[in-house]
Amino acid sequence: MNPLWTRHEIAQATGGRFIGDVPGVTGVSIDTRTLEPGDLFFAIRGDVQDGHDFVPAALSRGAAAAVVSEERASEFAEAGPLLVVSDVLRSLELLGVASRARSSARIVAVTGSVGKTSTKEALRLALMPQGVTHASVASYNNHWGVPLTLSRMPRETGYGVFEIGMNHPGEILPLTAMVRPHVALVTNVEPVHIQYFRSVSAIADAKGEIFAGLEPGGTAVVNRDNPHWERLRAHAFASSAGRIVTFGEHETADVRAERIIVKSDTSIVDALVFGQRVTYRLGTPGRHIAINSLGVLAAVHALGADLAIATLALAEASAPAGRGERTRLSLGSGDALLIDESYNANPASVRAALATLGSAETGRRGRRIAVLGDMLELGPEGAALHRALAEPIEAHEIDLVFTAGSLMQELFTALPRSRRGEHAPTAADLAKTIVQAIRPGDVVMVKGSNSTRMSTIIKALKEASSTDHAVVAAEG
Ligand SMILES: Nc1ncnc2c1ncn2[C@@H]1O[C@H](COP(=O)(O)OP(=O)(O)O)[C@@H](O)[C@H]1O
Ligand SMILES: [Mg+2]
């Protein structure tokens, strides 16, 4: 066995004390539901649960050892091997820092208001054919997600891809200091989690923190099209970055799209990468994804990886569930297309999704239908930001809009009658209406903040599709 961490390395990194026989560990876990035998289980305290309550379960599922705090160690004397530390989360951070210190990987860190996970996944795809690539799982981008991803990084990693997120000022700083990226990319700055900030400029400052962790001489990658790009650039200047690279459609961008052709299920991009012409296809449709891809290429270039291999890989990308995943719904006499955007929503991502819906091809007599749930965490501007969506709905010629939630009601009443479908208080109340409204040829896009449970509607549509009857009955 070539362990991820030997007993000696773990003890050195964390300063903890082992009890029991632990030669080494093959993985790191904080969640018994996904734990693999051989993992080192850290009993982290979350918002709801305390990992200490799951120590016996972790050990019986084959954890090599459980990392527990001094105060509670005595409870687990009989449960199995332990690593006793003064602070469990701190020890995970220390293991992460040790992982970074031993690694010779080229590291890229991604933050931004929207598109972090999409960009992180695109970077993973682009780098995977070029070396052993290790990347954050899902959106593991916070105070535990980042050290967890670091501590899991295999020794032989060639490229490390880290997503870093935040809800408040100051949160990115300690995370980027752990990751110490060679390349740091900010996808964009938008009013997301705005209720925790004074202004969108304050969000730019918080995103700009990522550059403070750059290795000396590293590369800061900034979206030139974003209204806050100069503010980001100022943060990069103040850091130890050796270079600032811009991307976007702006004519001065270092990585610049000259032309983006958005098709129903793909986009074609003509780009100039430091003056070199590159034309590529993206497996995930949408103008916003094309813009993100310019940032991906800028980062690939800055890492010293191959652009041609990267662009070939991007053609293979497909949108994950909740972030644009497409499903054909079989409606008996024909098909409809479902676009699942139910994972989250804010003004930027809803506008992007409406644009993509607008360029989706409908079947004969099909309609473009948006099903929208509330965008949360927008603070006092919330109602106005919802009403303002009437404009992109008009611009992208969305035929029908269904809404759920009290904020989306603001939008519903702001829409012209011809575009109004129905409004309901919750997603669950709307599900049946949507199932009955959909017809062959339609394209339906469902989006809302995760906690509005718009995924309930996705589930209902898929179930109706597999059993057929509900939808067929509604056709006439
Ligand atoms: N550049 C962008 N502009 C607007 N919306 C975007 C952009 N990139 C991605 N999105 C959309 O934002 C939503 C969240 O994407 P994701 O990559 O998960 O972002 P994050 O990790 O930052 O939350 C998805 O609906 C996605 O399609
Ligand atoms: Mg994410």
XYZ file of C-alpha atoms and ligand atoms in Angstrom:
504
model
C 0.000 0.000 0.000
C 1.208 3.465 -0.863
C -0.691 5.471 1.740
C -1.954 8.996 1.115
C -0.518 9.775 4.549
C 1.707 7.692 6.828
C 1.156 7.639 10.579
C 4.351 9.613 11.030
C 3.328 12.305 8.524
C -0.092 12.737 10.141
C 1.374 13.043 13.624
C 3.984 15.534 12.423
C 1.484 17.674 10.528
C -1.232 17.817 13.174
C 0.765 17.497 16.407
C -1.844 14.908 17.447
C -1.410 11.770 19.523
C -2.341 8.364 18.081
C -4.090 5.745 20.162
C -4.127 2.296 18.533
C -2.592 0.780 15.438
C -2.660 3.033 12.349
C 0.065 2.384 9.769
C -1.318 4.927 7.315
C -4.489 6.158 5.622
C -5.651 5.977 2.003
C -8.127 8.851 2.116
C -9.639 11.625 4.196
C -13.311 11.971 5.136
C -15.581 14.158 7.235
C -18.831 12.381 6.349
C -19.700 8.766 7.194
C -22.150 8.623 4.273
C -19.313 8.835 1.751
C -16.548 7.375 3.891
C -14.335 4.699 2.296
C -12.486 2.011 4.257
C -8.974 3.255 5.041
C -10.043 6.905 5.356
C -8.941 9.150 8.183
C -12.234 10.470 9.621
C -12.181 14.016 11.022
C -14.984 14.584 13.563
C -15.738 18.150 12.475
C -18.465 20.182 14.132
C -20.820 21.598 11.493
C -23.790 23.941 11.785
C -26.157 21.114 12.592
C -24.186 17.975 13.412
C -21.078 17.250 15.425
C -18.858 14.645 13.762
C -18.027 13.243 17.204
C -21.506 11.715 17.246
C -20.519 9.660 14.175
C -17.135 8.367 15.347
C -18.308 4.822 16.194
C -20.131 4.648 12.820
C -17.036 5.864 10.971
C -14.814 3.290 12.630
C -17.256 0.456 12.065
C -17.418 1.430 8.388
C -13.664 0.885 8.160
C -12.121 4.282 8.903
C -8.399 3.794 9.591
C -8.750 6.172 12.534
C -10.959 8.980 13.816
C -9.594 12.411 14.613
C -11.262 13.597 17.819
C -10.863 16.417 20.298
C -9.133 16.058 23.666
C -12.406 16.735 25.530
C -14.329 13.888 23.946
C -11.570 11.324 23.362
C -12.413 9.265 26.456
C -15.872 8.463 25.024
C -14.299 6.492 22.180
C -11.692 4.465 24.073
C -13.257 1.190 22.879
C -14.360 2.293 19.421
C -11.079 1.893 17.514
C -7.934 3.800 16.551
C -7.971 7.522 17.336
C -5.908 10.605 16.655
C -6.426 12.966 19.562
C -5.985 16.675 18.844
C -6.904 19.922 20.567
C -9.023 21.231 17.656
C -10.289 18.895 14.932
C -10.918 21.515 12.218
C -7.524 23.081 12.899
C -5.870 19.681 12.508
C -7.569 19.221 9.129
C -6.179 22.614 8.098
C -2.728 21.600 9.268
C -2.886 18.397 7.232
C -3.978 20.493 4.243
C -1.062 22.850 4.707
C 1.326 19.882 4.925
C -0.182 18.485 1.734
C 0.458 21.725 -0.072
C 4.012 21.884 1.298
C 4.937 18.425 0.023
C 3.288 18.861 -3.381
C 5.035 19.749 -6.611
C 1.711 20.212 -8.416
C 0.813 23.310 -10.388
C -2.136 24.799 -8.534
C -5.054 26.906 -9.757
C -7.687 28.446 -7.482
C -11.073 29.676 -8.708
C -13.492 32.075 -7.082
C -16.200 34.429 -8.358
C -19.854 35.253 -7.771
C -21.110 32.731 -10.325
C -19.496 29.978 -12.335
C -16.948 28.708 -9.798
C -17.976 25.068 -9.974
C -18.553 25.108 -13.744
C -15.119 26.655 -14.235
C -13.460 24.298 -11.757
C -14.983 21.318 -13.586
C -13.897 22.705 -16.973
C -10.345 23.105 -15.640
C -10.408 19.549 -14.351
C -11.448 18.310 -17.801
C -8.860 20.467 -19.566
C -5.979 19.356 -17.331
C -6.852 15.691 -16.803
C -5.350 14.494 -20.107
C -2.178 16.413 -19.272
C -1.230 15.029 -15.865
C -2.593 13.633 -12.617
C -5.309 16.138 -11.749
C -6.880 16.608 -8.345
C -9.892 18.888 -7.968
C -12.458 19.898 -5.349
C -15.502 17.652 -5.078
C -18.842 19.391 -5.852
C -18.778 22.892 -4.312
C -16.434 22.036 -1.440
C -15.173 25.596 -1.287
C -15.463 26.746 2.345
C -13.569 26.574 5.652
C -13.763 22.779 5.691
C -14.073 22.086 1.949
C -10.778 23.689 1.044
C -8.601 22.007 3.709
C -10.391 18.721 3.006
C -9.573 18.971 -0.699
C -5.977 19.869 0.088
C -5.510 17.005 2.536
C -6.867 14.558 -0.079
C -4.414 15.638 -2.770
C -2.323 12.623 -3.850
C 1.460 12.998 -3.636
C 1.922 12.489 -7.360
C -0.579 15.225 -8.358
C 0.527 17.251 -11.364
C -2.361 19.763 -11.379
C -4.496 20.854 -8.445
C -7.800 22.686 -9.050
C -9.428 24.367 -6.053
C -12.780 26.113 -5.760
C -12.823 28.833 -3.108
C -16.074 30.476 -2.016
C -17.340 32.961 0.516
C -20.464 34.564 1.954
C -18.697 37.257 3.970
C -15.651 39.509 3.666
C -12.410 37.992 4.944
C -13.371 34.356 4.333
C -11.251 33.831 1.233
C -8.033 35.139 2.766
C -7.201 32.168 5.049
C -8.300 29.677 2.353
C -6.104 31.078 -0.411
C -3.227 31.224 2.089
C -3.580 27.455 2.532
C -3.929 26.712 -1.189
C -1.055 29.003 -2.309
C -2.096 28.904 -5.976
C 0.236 29.555 -8.905
C -2.782 30.862 -10.785
C -5.847 32.526 -9.243
C -8.956 33.171 -11.325
C -11.988 35.326 -10.519
C -14.826 34.407 -12.860
C -16.869 37.581 -12.191
C -18.333 39.873 -9.551
C -22.137 40.033 -9.255
C -24.767 40.791 -6.592
C -24.760 37.328 -4.983
C -25.077 37.024 -1.160
C -25.396 40.799 -1.376
C -27.228 40.944 1.939
C -23.883 40.415 3.681
C -22.198 43.281 1.812
C -22.458 47.059 1.644
C -22.192 47.092 -2.157
C -21.105 45.084 -5.177
C -17.694 46.823 -4.938
C -17.348 45.311 -1.482
C -17.965 41.904 -3.100
C -15.180 42.679 -5.581
C -12.844 43.398 -2.668
C -13.742 40.122 -1.011
C -13.155 38.162 -4.255
C -9.883 40.037 -4.746
C -8.618 38.483 -1.523
C -7.821 35.351 -3.523
C -4.780 37.037 -5.074
C -3.183 37.561 -1.642
C -2.446 33.824 -1.529
C -0.691 33.681 -4.906
C 2.787 32.229 -4.962
C 5.418 34.883 -5.704
C 5.396 35.526 -9.435
C 2.041 33.788 -9.868
C -0.683 34.790 -12.294
C -3.898 36.678 -11.497
C -6.670 36.032 -14.028
C -9.366 38.724 -14.235
C -12.575 39.063 -16.284
C -12.027 42.187 -18.398
C -15.735 42.491 -19.223
C -16.749 42.821 -15.592
C -17.514 46.364 -14.399
C -15.340 45.709 -11.336
C -12.280 44.471 -13.182
C -10.113 47.437 -12.199
C -10.829 46.848 -8.556
C -9.779 43.219 -8.965
C -6.683 44.317 -10.831
C -5.771 46.616 -7.924
C -5.918 43.632 -5.571
C -3.695 41.674 -7.940
C -1.218 44.582 -8.060
C -1.094 44.667 -4.281
C -0.328 40.924 -4.143
C 2.828 39.029 -5.047
C 1.401 38.218 -8.494
C 4.003 38.496 -11.206
C 1.457 38.843 -13.920
C -2.135 39.869 -14.524
C -3.986 38.234 -17.396
C -7.405 39.372 -18.602
C -10.125 37.463 -20.449
C -13.440 38.415 -22.033
C -14.897 39.984 -25.151
C -13.240 43.333 -24.551
C -10.800 44.130 -27.354
C -7.863 44.555 -24.971
C -8.368 41.200 -23.210
C -5.335 38.889 -23.347
C -7.645 35.949 -23.955
C -10.406 37.341 -26.058
C -13.461 35.959 -27.799
C -13.800 37.484 -31.237
C -16.956 35.565 -31.918
C -19.224 33.292 -29.922
C -21.856 31.305 -31.774
C -24.411 30.008 -29.304
C -26.368 27.055 -30.624
C -29.081 25.016 -29.030
C -26.775 22.425 -27.487
C -23.265 23.722 -28.091
C -21.255 26.910 -28.638
C -18.397 27.660 -31.006
C -15.781 30.157 -29.885
C -13.261 32.010 -32.040
C -10.692 33.253 -29.573
C -7.351 34.999 -29.585
C -5.134 33.645 -26.823
C -2.258 36.111 -26.520
C -2.653 36.779 -30.220
C -2.804 33.118 -31.191
C -6.044 32.131 -32.929
C -7.916 29.216 -31.404
C -11.321 27.949 -32.516
C -13.104 25.451 -30.308
C -16.437 23.921 -29.502
C -17.989 23.638 -26.067
C -20.106 20.675 -25.035
C -22.117 22.897 -22.658
C -24.210 25.563 -24.399
C -24.592 29.164 -23.266
C -22.779 32.431 -23.749
C -21.818 32.563 -20.045
C -20.133 29.171 -20.318
C -18.199 30.436 -23.353
C -16.992 33.452 -21.364
C -15.999 31.164 -18.485
C -14.035 29.060 -20.981
C -11.863 32.049 -21.844
C -10.864 32.216 -18.176
C -10.183 28.482 -18.290
C -7.847 28.909 -21.273
C -6.108 31.842 -19.591
C -5.477 29.673 -16.538
C -4.366 26.663 -18.626
C -1.895 28.907 -20.424
C -0.616 30.403 -17.180
C -0.125 26.907 -15.721
C 2.061 26.019 -18.690
C -0.340 23.337 -19.928
C -1.309 22.673 -23.539
C -4.122 24.743 -25.052
C -5.005 22.409 -27.908
C -5.490 19.461 -25.564
C -7.518 21.681 -23.257
C -9.892 22.902 -25.968
C -10.448 19.355 -27.249
C -11.407 18.304 -23.742
C -13.905 21.171 -23.339
C -15.909 19.813 -26.258
C -16.662 16.775 -24.086
C -18.104 18.762 -21.190
C -21.739 18.363 -20.274
C -23.754 20.360 -17.768
C -24.284 18.601 -14.443
C -27.656 18.115 -12.726
C -29.007 21.408 -11.389
C -26.594 23.459 -13.510
C -28.011 23.186 -16.990
C -28.383 19.414 -17.359
C -30.637 18.603 -20.310
C -33.161 15.796 -20.399
C -35.569 14.740 -23.135
C -39.014 14.272 -21.687
C -41.060 11.723 -23.527
C -44.645 12.982 -23.777
C -46.214 10.167 -25.744
C -46.867 12.032 -28.966
C -43.518 13.824 -28.892
C -40.665 15.137 -26.812
C -40.023 18.216 -24.749
C -36.629 19.394 -23.558
C -36.021 19.993 -19.842
C -33.165 22.241 -18.720
C -32.439 21.652 -15.047
C -31.008 24.801 -13.457
C -32.529 24.092 -10.060
C -29.263 24.132 -8.093
C -29.190 27.855 -7.440
C -30.274 31.279 -8.627
C -29.184 34.876 -8.481
C -29.669 37.735 -10.929
C -26.561 36.858 -12.956
C -27.226 33.154 -13.293
C -30.955 33.597 -14.009
C -30.164 36.071 -16.778
C -27.600 33.636 -18.202
C -30.131 30.805 -18.053
C -32.830 32.937 -19.741
C -30.377 33.782 -22.537
C -29.581 30.088 -23.006
C -33.293 29.249 -23.004
C -33.789 31.965 -25.594
C -31.294 30.304 -27.924
C -32.622 26.773 -27.378
C -34.394 25.297 -30.370
C -38.030 24.406 -29.838
C -39.931 21.735 -31.705
C -42.802 22.563 -34.059
C -45.233 24.857 -32.206
C -43.099 24.450 -29.101
C -42.707 27.257 -26.573
C -39.856 28.480 -24.409
C -41.023 28.200 -20.819
C -39.229 29.519 -17.730
C -40.193 28.171 -14.314
C -38.638 30.402 -11.692
C -38.339 30.205 -7.902
C -37.116 32.940 -5.573
C -33.555 34.239 -5.678
C -32.591 34.446 -2.005
C -30.043 36.409 0.037
C -30.512 39.587 -1.975
C -31.385 41.865 0.944
C -33.587 44.960 0.552
C -33.091 45.115 -3.243
C -34.615 41.649 -3.592
C -38.058 42.642 -4.900
C -36.633 45.086 -7.459
C -34.066 42.540 -8.675
C -36.890 40.055 -9.248
C -39.054 42.564 -11.144
C -36.064 43.497 -13.302
C -36.054 40.006 -14.814
C -39.042 41.076 -16.945
C -36.542 42.771 -19.243
C -34.403 39.708 -20.192
C -37.605 37.644 -20.437
C -38.828 40.103 -23.059
C -35.433 40.369 -24.776
C -34.987 36.592 -25.115
C -38.591 36.098 -26.141
C -39.499 33.646 -23.407
C -43.076 32.639 -24.207
C -44.385 31.663 -20.789
C -43.216 32.225 -17.239
C -44.353 30.273 -14.185
C -43.260 31.488 -10.778
C -43.114 30.238 -7.181
C -42.403 32.192 -4.006
C -43.259 35.638 -2.707
C -40.316 37.380 -4.377
C -41.047 35.842 -7.751
C -44.617 37.058 -7.385
C -43.102 40.524 -7.869
C -41.810 39.400 -11.249
C -45.051 37.650 -12.148
C -47.124 40.797 -11.713
C -44.529 42.842 -13.621
C -44.890 40.611 -16.695
C -47.248 41.349 -19.561
C -50.317 39.115 -19.352
C -49.361 37.293 -22.542
C -46.223 35.874 -20.917
C -47.823 34.883 -17.628
C -48.272 31.204 -16.914
C -49.233 30.788 -13.268
C -47.938 31.778 -9.886
C -47.937 29.592 -6.768
C -46.619 30.091 -3.217
C -44.158 27.182 -3.365
C -42.474 24.867 -5.858
C -44.538 21.934 -4.592
C -47.761 23.864 -5.324
C -46.577 24.544 -8.856
C -45.317 21.074 -9.806
C -48.643 19.660 -10.992
C -49.476 22.789 -12.983
C -46.167 22.554 -14.849
C -46.602 18.850 -15.573
C -50.007 19.619 -17.069
C -48.902 22.681 -19.010
C -46.005 21.141 -20.917
C -46.501 20.014 -24.528
C -44.357 18.310 -27.159
C -41.870 20.704 -28.713
C -41.567 22.860 -25.572
C -38.300 23.743 -23.904
C -38.691 24.160 -20.137
C -36.041 25.711 -17.932
C -36.439 25.397 -14.151
C -34.387 27.596 -11.831
C -34.440 28.935 -8.272
C -32.318 29.192 -5.154
C -31.573 25.718 -3.839
C -33.725 26.116 -0.725
C -36.804 26.964 -2.832
C -36.754 23.273 -3.836
C -37.402 23.835 -7.509
C -35.894 20.362 -7.905
C -39.346 19.103 -6.832
C -40.614 20.278 -10.222
C -37.732 18.580 -12.045
C -38.586 15.357 -10.261
C -42.287 15.660 -11.087
C -41.557 16.290 -14.768
C -39.201 13.322 -15.000
C -41.667 11.026 -13.253
C -44.489 12.160 -15.494
C -42.262 11.550 -18.477
C -41.381 7.989 -17.559
C -44.998 7.067 -16.792
C -46.421 9.244 -19.565
C -50.086 9.399 -18.541
C -50.139 12.739 -16.734
C -48.558 14.569 -19.612
C -50.417 12.867 -22.419
C -53.687 13.645 -20.680
C -52.761 17.290 -20.549
C -51.946 17.583 -24.202
C -55.221 18.689 -25.667
N -20.287 33.502 -16.035
C -21.526 33.242 -15.631
N -22.486 34.202 -15.648
C -23.736 33.932 -15.253
N -24.133 32.739 -14.818
C -23.229 31.736 -14.772
C -21.886 31.940 -15.175
N -21.232 30.771 -15.034
C -22.116 29.881 -14.554
N -23.322 30.454 -14.384
C -24.557 29.833 -13.890
O -24.585 30.009 -12.476
C -25.147 28.875 -11.828
C -24.179 28.340 -10.820
O -23.028 27.867 -11.502
P -21.838 27.251 -10.683
O -20.767 26.940 -11.635
O -22.342 26.172 -9.810
O -21.429 28.516 -9.818
P -20.903 28.642 -8.320
O -20.030 27.463 -8.054
O -20.143 29.918 -8.364
O -22.100 28.714 -7.454
C -25.501 27.914 -12.915
O -26.842 28.111 -13.204
C -24.623 28.331 -14.084
O -25.188 27.991 -15.303
Mg -19.945 26.117 -6.489
